[in-house]
Short mmCIF file of C-alpha atoms in Angstrom, two decimals:
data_model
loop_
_atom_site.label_atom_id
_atom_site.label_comp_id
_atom_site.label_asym_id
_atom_site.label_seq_id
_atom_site.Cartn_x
_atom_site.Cartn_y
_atom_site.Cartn_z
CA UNK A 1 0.00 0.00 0.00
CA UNK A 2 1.23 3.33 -0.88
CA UNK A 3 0.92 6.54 0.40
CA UNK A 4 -2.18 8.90 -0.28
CA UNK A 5 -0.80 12.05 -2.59
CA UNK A 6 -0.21 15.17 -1.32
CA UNK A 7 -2.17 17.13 -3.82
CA UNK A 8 -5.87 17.78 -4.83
CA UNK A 9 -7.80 20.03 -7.88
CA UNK A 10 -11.39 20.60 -6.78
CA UNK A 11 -12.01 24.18 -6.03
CA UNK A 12 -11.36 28.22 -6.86
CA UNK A 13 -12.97 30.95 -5.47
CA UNK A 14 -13.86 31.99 -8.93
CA UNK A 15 -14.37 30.57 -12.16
CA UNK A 16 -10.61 30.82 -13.77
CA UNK A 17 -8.02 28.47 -15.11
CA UNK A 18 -5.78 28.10 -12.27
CA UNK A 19 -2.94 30.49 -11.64
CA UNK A 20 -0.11 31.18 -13.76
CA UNK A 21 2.78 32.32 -11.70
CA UNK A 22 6.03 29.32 -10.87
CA UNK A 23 7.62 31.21 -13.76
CA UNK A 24 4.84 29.78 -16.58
CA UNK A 25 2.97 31.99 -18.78
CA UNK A 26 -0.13 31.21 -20.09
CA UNK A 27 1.60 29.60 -23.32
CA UNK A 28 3.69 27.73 -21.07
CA UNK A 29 0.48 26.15 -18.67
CA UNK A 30 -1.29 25.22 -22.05
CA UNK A 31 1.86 23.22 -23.04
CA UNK A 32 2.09 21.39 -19.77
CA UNK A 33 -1.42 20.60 -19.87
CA UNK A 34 -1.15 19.01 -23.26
CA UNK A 35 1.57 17.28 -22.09
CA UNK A 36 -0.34 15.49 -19.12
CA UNK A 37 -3.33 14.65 -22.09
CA UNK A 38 -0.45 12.88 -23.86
CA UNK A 39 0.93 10.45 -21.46
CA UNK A 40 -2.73 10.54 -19.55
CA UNK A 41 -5.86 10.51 -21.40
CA UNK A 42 -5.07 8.06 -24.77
CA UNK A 43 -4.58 5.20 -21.84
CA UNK A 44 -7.46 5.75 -20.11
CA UNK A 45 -9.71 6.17 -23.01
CA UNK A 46 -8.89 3.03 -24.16
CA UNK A 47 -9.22 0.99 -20.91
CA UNK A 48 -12.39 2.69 -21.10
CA UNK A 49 -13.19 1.84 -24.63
CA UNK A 50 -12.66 -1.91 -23.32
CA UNK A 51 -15.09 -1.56 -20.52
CA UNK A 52 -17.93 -0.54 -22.18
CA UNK A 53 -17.29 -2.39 -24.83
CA UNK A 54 -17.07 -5.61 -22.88
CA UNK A 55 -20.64 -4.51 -20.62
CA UNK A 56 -22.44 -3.85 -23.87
CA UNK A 57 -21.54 -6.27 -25.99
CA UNK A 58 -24.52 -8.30 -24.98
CA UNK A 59 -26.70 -6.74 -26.98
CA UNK A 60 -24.94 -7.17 -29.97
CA UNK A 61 -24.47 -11.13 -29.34
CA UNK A 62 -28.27 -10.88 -28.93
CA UNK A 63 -28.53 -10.16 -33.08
CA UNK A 64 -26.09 -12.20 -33.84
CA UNK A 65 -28.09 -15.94 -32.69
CA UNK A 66 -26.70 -15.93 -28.47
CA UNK A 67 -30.62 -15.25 -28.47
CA UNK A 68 -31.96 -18.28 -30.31
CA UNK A 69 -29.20 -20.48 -28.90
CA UNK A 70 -29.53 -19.85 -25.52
CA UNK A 71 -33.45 -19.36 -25.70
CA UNK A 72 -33.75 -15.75 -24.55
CA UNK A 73 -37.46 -15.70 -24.48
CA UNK A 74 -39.89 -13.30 -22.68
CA UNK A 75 -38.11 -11.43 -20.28
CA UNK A 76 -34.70 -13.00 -20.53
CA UNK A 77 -32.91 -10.84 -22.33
CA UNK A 78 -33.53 -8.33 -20.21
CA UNK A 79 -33.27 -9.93 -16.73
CA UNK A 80 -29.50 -10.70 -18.11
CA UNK A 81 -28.91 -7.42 -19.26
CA UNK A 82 -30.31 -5.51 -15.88
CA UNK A 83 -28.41 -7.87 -13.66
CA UNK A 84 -25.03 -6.59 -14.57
CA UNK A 85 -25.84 -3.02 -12.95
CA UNK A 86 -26.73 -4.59 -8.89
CA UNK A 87 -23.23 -5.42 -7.94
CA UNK A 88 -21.72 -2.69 -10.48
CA UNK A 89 -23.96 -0.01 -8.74
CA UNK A 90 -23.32 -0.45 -5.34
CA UNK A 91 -19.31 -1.85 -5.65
CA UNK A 92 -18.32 1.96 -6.65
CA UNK A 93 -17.65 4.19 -3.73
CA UNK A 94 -15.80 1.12 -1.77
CA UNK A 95 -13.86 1.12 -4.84
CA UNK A 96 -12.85 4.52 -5.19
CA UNK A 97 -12.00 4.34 -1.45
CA UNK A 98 -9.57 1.53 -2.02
CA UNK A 99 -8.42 3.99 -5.26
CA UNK A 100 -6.95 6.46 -2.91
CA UNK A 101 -5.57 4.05 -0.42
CA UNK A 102 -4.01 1.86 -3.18
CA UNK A 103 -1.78 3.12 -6.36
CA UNK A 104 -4.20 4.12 -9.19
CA UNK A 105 -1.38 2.01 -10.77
CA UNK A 106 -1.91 -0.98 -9.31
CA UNK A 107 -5.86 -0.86 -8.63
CA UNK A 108 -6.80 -0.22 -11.71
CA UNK A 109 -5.05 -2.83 -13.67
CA UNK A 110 -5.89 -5.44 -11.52
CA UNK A 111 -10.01 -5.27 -11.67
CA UNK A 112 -9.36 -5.21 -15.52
CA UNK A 113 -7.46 -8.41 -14.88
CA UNK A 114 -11.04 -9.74 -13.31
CA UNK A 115 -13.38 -8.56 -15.32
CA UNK A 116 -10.93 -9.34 -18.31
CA UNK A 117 -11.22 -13.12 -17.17
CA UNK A 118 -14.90 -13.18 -16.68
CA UNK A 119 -15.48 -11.46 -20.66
CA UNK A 120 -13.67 -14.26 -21.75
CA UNK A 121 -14.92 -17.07 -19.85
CA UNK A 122 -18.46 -15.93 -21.26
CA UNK A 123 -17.64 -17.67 -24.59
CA UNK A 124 -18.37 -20.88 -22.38
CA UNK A 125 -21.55 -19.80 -21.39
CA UNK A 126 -24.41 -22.20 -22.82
CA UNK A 127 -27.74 -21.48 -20.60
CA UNK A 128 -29.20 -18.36 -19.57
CA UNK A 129 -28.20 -19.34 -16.30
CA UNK A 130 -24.81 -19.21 -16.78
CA UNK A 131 -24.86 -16.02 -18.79
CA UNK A 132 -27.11 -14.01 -15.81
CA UNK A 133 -24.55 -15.43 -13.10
CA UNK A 134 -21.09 -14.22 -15.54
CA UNK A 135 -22.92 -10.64 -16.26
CA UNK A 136 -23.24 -10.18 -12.52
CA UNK A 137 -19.82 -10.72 -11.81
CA UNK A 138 -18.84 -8.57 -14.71
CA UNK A 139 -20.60 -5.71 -13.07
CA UNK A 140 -18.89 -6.51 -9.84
CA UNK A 141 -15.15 -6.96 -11.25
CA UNK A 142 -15.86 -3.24 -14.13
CA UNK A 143 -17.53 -1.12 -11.01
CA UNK A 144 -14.62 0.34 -10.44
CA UNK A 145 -12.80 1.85 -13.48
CA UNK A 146 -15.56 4.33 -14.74
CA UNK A 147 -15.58 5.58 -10.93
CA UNK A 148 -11.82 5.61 -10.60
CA UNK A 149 -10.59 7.03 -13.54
CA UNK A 150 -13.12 10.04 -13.64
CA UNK A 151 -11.51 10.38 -9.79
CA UNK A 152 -8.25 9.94 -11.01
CA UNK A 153 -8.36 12.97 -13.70
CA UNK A 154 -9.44 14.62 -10.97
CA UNK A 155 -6.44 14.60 -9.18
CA UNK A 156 -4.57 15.79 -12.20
CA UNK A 157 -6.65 18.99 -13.49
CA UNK A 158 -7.99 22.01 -12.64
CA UNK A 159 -11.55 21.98 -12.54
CA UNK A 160 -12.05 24.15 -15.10
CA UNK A 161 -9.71 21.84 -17.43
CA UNK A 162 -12.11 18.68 -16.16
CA UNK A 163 -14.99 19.07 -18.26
CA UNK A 164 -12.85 18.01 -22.03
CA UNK A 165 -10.92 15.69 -20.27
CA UNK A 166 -13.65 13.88 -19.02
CA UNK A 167 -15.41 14.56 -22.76
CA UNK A 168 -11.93 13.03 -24.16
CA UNK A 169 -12.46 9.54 -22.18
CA UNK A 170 -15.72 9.39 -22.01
CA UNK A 171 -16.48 9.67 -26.08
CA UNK A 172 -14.96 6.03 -25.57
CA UNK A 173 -17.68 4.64 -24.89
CA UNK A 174 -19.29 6.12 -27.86
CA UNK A 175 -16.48 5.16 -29.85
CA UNK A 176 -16.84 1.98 -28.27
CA UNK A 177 -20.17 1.55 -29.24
CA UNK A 178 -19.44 2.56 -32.87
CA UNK A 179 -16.43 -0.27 -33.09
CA UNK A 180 -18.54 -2.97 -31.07
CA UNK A 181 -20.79 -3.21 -34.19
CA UNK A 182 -18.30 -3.22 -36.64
CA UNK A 183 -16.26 -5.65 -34.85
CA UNK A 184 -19.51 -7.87 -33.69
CA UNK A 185 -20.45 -7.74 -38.04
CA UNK A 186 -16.69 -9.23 -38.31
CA UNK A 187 -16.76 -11.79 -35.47
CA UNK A 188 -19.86 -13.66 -35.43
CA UNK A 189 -18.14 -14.34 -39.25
CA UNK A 190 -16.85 -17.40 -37.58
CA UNK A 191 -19.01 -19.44 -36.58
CA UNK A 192 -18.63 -22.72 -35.95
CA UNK A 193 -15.00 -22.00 -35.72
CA UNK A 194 -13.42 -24.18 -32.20
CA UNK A 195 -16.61 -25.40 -31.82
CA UNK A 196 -17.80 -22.29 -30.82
CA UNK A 197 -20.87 -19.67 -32.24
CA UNK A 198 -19.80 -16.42 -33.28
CA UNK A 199 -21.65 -14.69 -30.18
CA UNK A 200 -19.19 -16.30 -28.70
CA UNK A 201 -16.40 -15.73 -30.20
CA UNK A 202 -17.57 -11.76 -29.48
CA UNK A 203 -17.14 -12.42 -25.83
CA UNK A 204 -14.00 -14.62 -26.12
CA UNK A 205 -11.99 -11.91 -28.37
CA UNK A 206 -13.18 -8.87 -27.00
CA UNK A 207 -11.90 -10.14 -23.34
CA UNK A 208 -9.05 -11.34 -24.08
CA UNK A 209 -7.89 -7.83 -25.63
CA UNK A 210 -9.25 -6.26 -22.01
CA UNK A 211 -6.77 -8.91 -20.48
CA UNK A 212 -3.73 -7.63 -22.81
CA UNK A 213 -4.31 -3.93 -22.19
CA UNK A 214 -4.76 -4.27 -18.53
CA UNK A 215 -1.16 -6.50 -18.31
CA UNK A 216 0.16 -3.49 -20.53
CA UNK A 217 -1.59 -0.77 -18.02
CA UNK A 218 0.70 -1.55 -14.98
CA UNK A 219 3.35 -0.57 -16.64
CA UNK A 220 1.91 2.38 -18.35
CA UNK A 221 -0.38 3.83 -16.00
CA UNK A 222 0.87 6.64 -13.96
CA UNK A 223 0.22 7.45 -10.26
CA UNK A 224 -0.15 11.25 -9.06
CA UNK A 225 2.01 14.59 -10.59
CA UNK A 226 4.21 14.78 -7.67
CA UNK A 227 5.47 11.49 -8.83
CA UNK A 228 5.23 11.35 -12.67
CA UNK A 229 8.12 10.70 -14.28
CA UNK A 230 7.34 12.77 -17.48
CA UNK A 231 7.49 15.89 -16.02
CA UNK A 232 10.28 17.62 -15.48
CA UNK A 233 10.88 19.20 -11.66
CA UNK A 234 10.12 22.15 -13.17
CA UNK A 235 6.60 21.15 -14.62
CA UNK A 236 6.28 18.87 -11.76
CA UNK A 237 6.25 21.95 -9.18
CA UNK A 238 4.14 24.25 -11.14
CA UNK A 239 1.44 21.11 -11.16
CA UNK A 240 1.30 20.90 -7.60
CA UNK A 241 1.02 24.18 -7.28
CA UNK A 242 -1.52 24.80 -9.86
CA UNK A 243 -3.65 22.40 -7.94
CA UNK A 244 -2.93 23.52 -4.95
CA UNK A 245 -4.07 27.07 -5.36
CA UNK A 246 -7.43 25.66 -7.41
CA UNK A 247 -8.06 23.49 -4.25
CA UNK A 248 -7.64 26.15 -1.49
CA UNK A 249 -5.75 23.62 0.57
CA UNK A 250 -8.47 21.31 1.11
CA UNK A 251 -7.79 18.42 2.89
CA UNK A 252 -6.17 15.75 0.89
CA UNK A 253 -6.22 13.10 4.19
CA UNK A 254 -8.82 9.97 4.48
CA UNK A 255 -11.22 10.64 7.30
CA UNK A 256 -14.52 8.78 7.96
CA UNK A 257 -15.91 12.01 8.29
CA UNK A 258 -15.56 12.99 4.81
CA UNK A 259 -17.27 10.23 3.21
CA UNK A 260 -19.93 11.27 5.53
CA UNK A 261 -19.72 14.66 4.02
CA UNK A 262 -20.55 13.45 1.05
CA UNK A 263 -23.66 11.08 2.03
CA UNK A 264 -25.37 13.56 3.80
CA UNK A 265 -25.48 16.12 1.57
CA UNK A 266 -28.66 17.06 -0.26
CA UNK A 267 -26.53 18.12 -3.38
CA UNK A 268 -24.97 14.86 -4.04
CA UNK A 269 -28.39 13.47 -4.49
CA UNK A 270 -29.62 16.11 -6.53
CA UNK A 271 -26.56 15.40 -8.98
CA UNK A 272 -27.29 11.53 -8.48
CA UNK A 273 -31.07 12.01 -9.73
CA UNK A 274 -29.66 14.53 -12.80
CA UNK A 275 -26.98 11.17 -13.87
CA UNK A 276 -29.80 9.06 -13.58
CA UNK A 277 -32.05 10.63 -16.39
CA UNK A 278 -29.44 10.87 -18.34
CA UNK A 279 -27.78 7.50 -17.99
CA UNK A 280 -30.85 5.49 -18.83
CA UNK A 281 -31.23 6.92 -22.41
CA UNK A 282 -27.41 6.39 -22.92
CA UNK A 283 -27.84 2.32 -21.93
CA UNK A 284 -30.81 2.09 -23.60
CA UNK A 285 -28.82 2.98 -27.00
CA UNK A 286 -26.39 0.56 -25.86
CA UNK A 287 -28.19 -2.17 -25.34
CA UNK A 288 -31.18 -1.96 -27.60
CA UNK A 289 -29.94 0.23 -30.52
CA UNK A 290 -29.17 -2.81 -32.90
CA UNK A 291 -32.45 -4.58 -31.47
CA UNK A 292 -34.69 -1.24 -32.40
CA UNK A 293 -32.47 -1.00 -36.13
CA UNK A 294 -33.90 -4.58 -36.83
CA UNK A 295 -37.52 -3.49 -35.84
CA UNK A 296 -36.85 -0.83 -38.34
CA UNK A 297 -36.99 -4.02 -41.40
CA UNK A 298 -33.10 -4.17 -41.51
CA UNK A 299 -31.29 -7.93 -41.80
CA UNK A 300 -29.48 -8.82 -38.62
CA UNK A 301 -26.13 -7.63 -40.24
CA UNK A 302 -26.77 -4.50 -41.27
CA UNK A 303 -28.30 -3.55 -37.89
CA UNK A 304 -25.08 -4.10 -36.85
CA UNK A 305 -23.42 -1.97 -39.42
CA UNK A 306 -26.21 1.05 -39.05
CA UNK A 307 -25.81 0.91 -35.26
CA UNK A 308 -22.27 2.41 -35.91
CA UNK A 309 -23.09 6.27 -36.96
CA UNK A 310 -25.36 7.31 -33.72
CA UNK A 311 -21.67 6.35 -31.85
CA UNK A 312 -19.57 8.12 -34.31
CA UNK A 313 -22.07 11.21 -33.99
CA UNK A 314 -22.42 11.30 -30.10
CA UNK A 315 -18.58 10.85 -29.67
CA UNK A 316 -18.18 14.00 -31.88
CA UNK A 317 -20.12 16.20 -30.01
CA UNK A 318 -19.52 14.53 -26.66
CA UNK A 319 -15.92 15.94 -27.41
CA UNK A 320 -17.54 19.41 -28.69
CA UNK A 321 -19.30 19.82 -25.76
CA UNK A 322 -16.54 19.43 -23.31
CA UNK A 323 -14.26 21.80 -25.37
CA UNK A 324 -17.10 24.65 -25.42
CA UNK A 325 -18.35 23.60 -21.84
CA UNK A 326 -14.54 24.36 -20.28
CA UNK A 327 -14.48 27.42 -22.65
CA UNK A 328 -17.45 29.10 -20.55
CA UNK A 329 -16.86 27.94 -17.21
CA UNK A 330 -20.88 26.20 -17.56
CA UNK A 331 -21.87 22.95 -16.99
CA UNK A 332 -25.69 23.30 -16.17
CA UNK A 333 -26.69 24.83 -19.50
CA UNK A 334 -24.78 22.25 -21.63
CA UNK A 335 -26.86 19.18 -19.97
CA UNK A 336 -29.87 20.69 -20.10
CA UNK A 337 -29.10 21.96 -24.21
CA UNK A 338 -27.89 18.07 -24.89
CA UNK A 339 -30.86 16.42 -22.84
CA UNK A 340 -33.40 18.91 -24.85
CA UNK A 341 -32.00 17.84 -27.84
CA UNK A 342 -31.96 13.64 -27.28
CA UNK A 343 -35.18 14.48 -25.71
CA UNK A 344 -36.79 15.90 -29.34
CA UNK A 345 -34.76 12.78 -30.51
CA UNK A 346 -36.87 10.66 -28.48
CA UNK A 347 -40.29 12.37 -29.40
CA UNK A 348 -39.53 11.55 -33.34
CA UNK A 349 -39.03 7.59 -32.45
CA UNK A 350 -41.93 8.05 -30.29
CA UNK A 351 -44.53 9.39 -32.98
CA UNK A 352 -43.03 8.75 -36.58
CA UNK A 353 -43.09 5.22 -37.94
CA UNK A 354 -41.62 5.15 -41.17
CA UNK A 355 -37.48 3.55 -41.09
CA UNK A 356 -36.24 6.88 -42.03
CA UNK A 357 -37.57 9.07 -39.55
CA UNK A 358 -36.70 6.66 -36.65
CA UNK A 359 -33.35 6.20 -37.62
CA UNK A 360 -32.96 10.07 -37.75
CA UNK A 361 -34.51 9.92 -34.17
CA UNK A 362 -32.22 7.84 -32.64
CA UNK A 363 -29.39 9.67 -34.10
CA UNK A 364 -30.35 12.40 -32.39
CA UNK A 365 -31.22 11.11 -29.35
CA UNK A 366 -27.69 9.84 -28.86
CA UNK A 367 -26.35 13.11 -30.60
CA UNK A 368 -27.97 14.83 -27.40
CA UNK A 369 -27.30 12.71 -24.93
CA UNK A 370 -24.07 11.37 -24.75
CA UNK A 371 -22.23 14.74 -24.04
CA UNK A 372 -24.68 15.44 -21.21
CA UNK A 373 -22.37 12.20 -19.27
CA UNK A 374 -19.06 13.96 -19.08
CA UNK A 375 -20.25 17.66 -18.90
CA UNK A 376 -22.06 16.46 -15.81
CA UNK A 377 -19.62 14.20 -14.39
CA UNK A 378 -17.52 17.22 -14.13
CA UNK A 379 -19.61 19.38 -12.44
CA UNK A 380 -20.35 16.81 -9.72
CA UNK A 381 -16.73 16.57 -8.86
CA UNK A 382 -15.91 20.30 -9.48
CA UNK A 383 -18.79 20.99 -6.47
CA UNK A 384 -17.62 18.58 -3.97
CA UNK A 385 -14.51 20.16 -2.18
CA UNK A 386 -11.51 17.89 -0.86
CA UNK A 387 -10.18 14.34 -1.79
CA UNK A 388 -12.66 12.17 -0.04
CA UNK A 389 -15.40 13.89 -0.42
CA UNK A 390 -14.96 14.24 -4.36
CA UNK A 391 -14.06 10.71 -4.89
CA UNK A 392 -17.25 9.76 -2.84
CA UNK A 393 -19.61 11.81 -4.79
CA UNK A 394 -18.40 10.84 -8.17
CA UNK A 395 -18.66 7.05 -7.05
CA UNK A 396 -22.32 8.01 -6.02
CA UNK A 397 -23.28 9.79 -8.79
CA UNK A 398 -22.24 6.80 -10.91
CA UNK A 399 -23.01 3.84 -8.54
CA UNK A 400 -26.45 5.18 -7.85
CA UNK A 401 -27.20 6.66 -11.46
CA UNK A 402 -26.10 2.93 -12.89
CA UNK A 403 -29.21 1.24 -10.92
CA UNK A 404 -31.23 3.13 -13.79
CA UNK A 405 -29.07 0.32 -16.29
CA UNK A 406 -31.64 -1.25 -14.58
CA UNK A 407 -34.62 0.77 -15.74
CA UNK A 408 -33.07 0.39 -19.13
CA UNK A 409 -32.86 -3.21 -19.35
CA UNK A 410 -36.56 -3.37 -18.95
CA UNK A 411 -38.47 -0.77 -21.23
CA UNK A 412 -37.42 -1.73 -24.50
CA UNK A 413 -40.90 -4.69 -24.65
CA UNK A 414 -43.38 -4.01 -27.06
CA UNK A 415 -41.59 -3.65 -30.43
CA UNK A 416 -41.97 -2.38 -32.93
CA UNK A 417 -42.69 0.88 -31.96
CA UNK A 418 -41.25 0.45 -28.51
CA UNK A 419 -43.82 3.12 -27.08
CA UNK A 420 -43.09 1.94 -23.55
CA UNK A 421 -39.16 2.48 -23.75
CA UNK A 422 -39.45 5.61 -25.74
CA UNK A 423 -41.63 7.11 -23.27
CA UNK A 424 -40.11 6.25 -20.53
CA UNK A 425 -36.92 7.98 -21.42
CA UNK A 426 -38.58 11.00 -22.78
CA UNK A 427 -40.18 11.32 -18.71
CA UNK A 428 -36.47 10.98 -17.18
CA UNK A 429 -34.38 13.45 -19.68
CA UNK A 430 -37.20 15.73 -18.58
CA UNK A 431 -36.61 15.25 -14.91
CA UNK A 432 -32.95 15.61 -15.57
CA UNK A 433 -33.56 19.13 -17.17
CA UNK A 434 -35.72 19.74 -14.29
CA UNK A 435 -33.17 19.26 -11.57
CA UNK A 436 -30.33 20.55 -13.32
CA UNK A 437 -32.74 24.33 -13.23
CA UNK A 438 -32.94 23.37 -9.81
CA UNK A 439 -29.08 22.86 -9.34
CA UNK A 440 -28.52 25.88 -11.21
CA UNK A 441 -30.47 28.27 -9.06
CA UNK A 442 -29.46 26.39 -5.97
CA UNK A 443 -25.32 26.71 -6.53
CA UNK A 444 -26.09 30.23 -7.65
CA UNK A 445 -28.15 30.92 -4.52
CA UNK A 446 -25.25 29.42 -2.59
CA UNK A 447 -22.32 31.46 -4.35
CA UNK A 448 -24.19 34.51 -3.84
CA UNK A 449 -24.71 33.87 0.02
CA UNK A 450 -20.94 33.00 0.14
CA UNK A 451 -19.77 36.68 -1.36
CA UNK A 452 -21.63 38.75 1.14
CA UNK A 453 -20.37 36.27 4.35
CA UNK A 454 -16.80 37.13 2.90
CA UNK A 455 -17.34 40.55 2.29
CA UNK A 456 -18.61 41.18 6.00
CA UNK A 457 -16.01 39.25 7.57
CA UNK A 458 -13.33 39.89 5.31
CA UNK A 459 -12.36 36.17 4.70
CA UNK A 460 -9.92 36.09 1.96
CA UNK A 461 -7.37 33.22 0.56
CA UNK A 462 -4.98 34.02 2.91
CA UNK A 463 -7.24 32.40 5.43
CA UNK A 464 -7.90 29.11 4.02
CA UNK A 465 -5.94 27.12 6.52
CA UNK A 466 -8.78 27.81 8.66
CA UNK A 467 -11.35 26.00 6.43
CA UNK A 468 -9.27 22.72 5.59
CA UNK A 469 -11.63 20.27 7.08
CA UNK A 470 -14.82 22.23 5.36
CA UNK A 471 -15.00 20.85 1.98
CA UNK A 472 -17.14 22.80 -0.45
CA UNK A 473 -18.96 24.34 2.74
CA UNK A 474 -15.71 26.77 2.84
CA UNK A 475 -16.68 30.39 2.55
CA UNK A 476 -13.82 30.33 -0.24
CA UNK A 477 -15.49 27.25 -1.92
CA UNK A 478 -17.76 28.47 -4.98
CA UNK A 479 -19.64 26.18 -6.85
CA UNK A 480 -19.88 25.77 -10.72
CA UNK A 481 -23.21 26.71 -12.80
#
């Protein structure tokens, strides 16, 4: 077990980039920056690629026959899709607890290992009994990397660099759902092949190359900035410090009391109920896209090949989104633009039954809704102040918001038009524009209360020693909009 690091990046008194002094200009900040995105974010993308590829894979082995073969009748399907999300959901915040008191390193790597060897052990799997009891243990062995890795860039930005860094590895999973149906046309080619059926070959493959990267990833991965070995001492001390001054010298230190922090506070909820509208749409197209392309009158192959553009689109402007969202310092206003827009998405595949129009609708609806993820993952951990705290919220925010994989699993029933499913999602991107007005107002409210307390008592930055153990309850704390 290592040490925890010394450092943090979760708060600023005002919405800026971080400071620019330790002899680095502007120019100079932007080159380090890139520099961390280099050695940082192409690694984690992929592991993340991998992970979502290897959850939602299943319902592309649906298509290809793992349906007819192992009987997936009634309510199968989706009792083996839903499973995965009970252990996933509630394996999270343990896990990004064990993050900070283990090496990112070492953590990280070794639940790919596991879930790695339960992806490919699926290509044994020949009863729906044995595929429900392998899908829950995949949730249990991913829970942690989605969690951890939006913790771990975290530790390594500013918060208002978060929000295209987040963007950057989340569009994985878009680009993850884009490749799974290429690659799932390719694979199920050979069946027959070792005896086996090209579903599951998908599963076999497709773990194996989660085992190789995560073997790869312990050598590769890096811990914190005060002990990267890219950076120079130079670069290295203007990090720390960087992160430092955006953090007002929260407390870095695990303490029982901030986890408590974190579950008792109204906000984290609010931000959990947000994730949740907008994570059922985005599993929904995950799980059910190539099922609602065949609906459409398209062969089982080509569903797979059509289910590819909604990815490539929603990766595009996932990565759009974060790149304007850090440009203005919002976050609110960017989820509730990308919900509005999946949710108009959702209305067309809701009323208009010819092919054309439907596929246009669900290219839109992911369009809409998968930058909502990141822009909103990064302003739940930009709002909660210090270590603990942050790396409990985000693991709440996603552990909690992933029981609504749940939800997803079980709408999509009455094809063709799938009113049920359709509906249903329309109702939660709604609440989730709902409650991010309400998070909105409420931060503002809360920012506005926090100037005139410093203004009366003259509380400056010079006094943040005094508010260490606070969190984002520190008069210098201000929360993003």
């Amino acid at each position: 077990m290592s040490s925890s690091p010394r450092i943090s990046a979760d708060t600023a008194p005002d919405n800026e980039k971080g400071p620019v002094g330790a002899g680095f200009d502007a120019q100079e900040r932007a080159r380090v920056l890139r520099k961390i995105d280099w050695h940082l974010l192409p690694f984690v993308s992929l592991l993340y690629l991998l992970s979502f590829l290897d959850r939602s894979n299943v319902g592309n082995a649906k298509v290809a026959g793992m349906s007819t073969d192992l009987d997936l009748t009634g309510y199968r399907y989706n009792i083996a899709a839903a499973v995965f999300f009970i252990l996933y959901s509630f394996a999270e915040v343990p896990s990004n607890i064990a993050l900070k008191l283990f090496r990112p390193s070492r953590w990280i790597p070794s639940i790919m290992v596991a879930w790695g060897l339960v992806m490919t052990l699926m290509c044994l799997v020949n009863t729906f009994e044995g595929l429900v009891v392998a899908r829950i243990f995949l949730g249990l062995t991913e829970a942690g990397l989605f969690p951890g890795v939006t913790y771990y860039i975290s530790l390594w930005y500013p918060k208002a660099e978060r929000s295209l860094r987040i963007a950057i590895f989340f569009s994985a999973a878009t680009v993850a759902g884009a490749f799974g149906g290429i690659l799932a046309y390719a694979i199920e080619k050979m069946e027959g092949i070792g005896g086996l059926h090209g579903w599951q070959w998908i599963f076999c493959l497709e773990g194996i190359a989660t085992i190789i990267a995560a073997l790869t990833s312990f050598f590769f991965l890096y811990d914190y900035p005060d002990t990267a070995s890219f950076l120079t001492d130079a670069e290295r001390h203007y990090v720390i410090e960087m992160l430092k001054e955006d953090s007002n010298n929260l407390s870095t230190d695990y303490q029982f009391r901030f986890v408590l922090q974190a579950l008792r506070d109204y906000k984290s909820y609010v931000q959990v109920g947000i994730y949740i509208g907008l994570l059922i749409p985005v599993y929904a197209i995950a799980l059910f896209t190539p099922t609602i392309i065949t609906e459409l009158g398209f062969s089982a192959a080509n569903a797979q090949l059509l289910s590819v553009p909604p990815f490539v689109c929603g990766c595009i402007f996932t990565i759009l989104a974060g790149v304007l969202s850090d440009k203005h310092q919002l976050r609110g206003p960017y989820v509730i633009g990308g919900a509005f827009v999946s949710l108009v998405g959702y209305i067309v595949l809701y009323t208009q039954s010819g092919s054309a129009a439907s596929y246009a609708g669900a290219v839109l609806a992911a369009v809409g809704v998968f930058p909502t993820i990141a822009v909103d993952l990064a302003w739940a951990s930009s709002n909660a102040g210090g270590d603990i705290k942050r790396g409990v919220v985000v693991a709440m925010v996603i552990g909690l918001g992933n029981l609504g994989g749940i939800c997803s699993s079980f709408i999509y029933l009455d094809p063709p038009r799938f009113h049920v499913g359709h509906g249903t999602i329309i109702g939660f991107l709604s609440l989730s524009i709902l409650l991010s007005c309400f998070a909105m107002w409420d931060y503002q409210r809360i920012n506005k209360q926090k100037d005139a307390l410093c203004r009366e008592q003259g509380i400056t930055d010079d006094r943040g020693d005094e508010f260490v153990d606070m969190g984002d309850e520190s008069p210098l704390f201000r929360y993003a909009i």
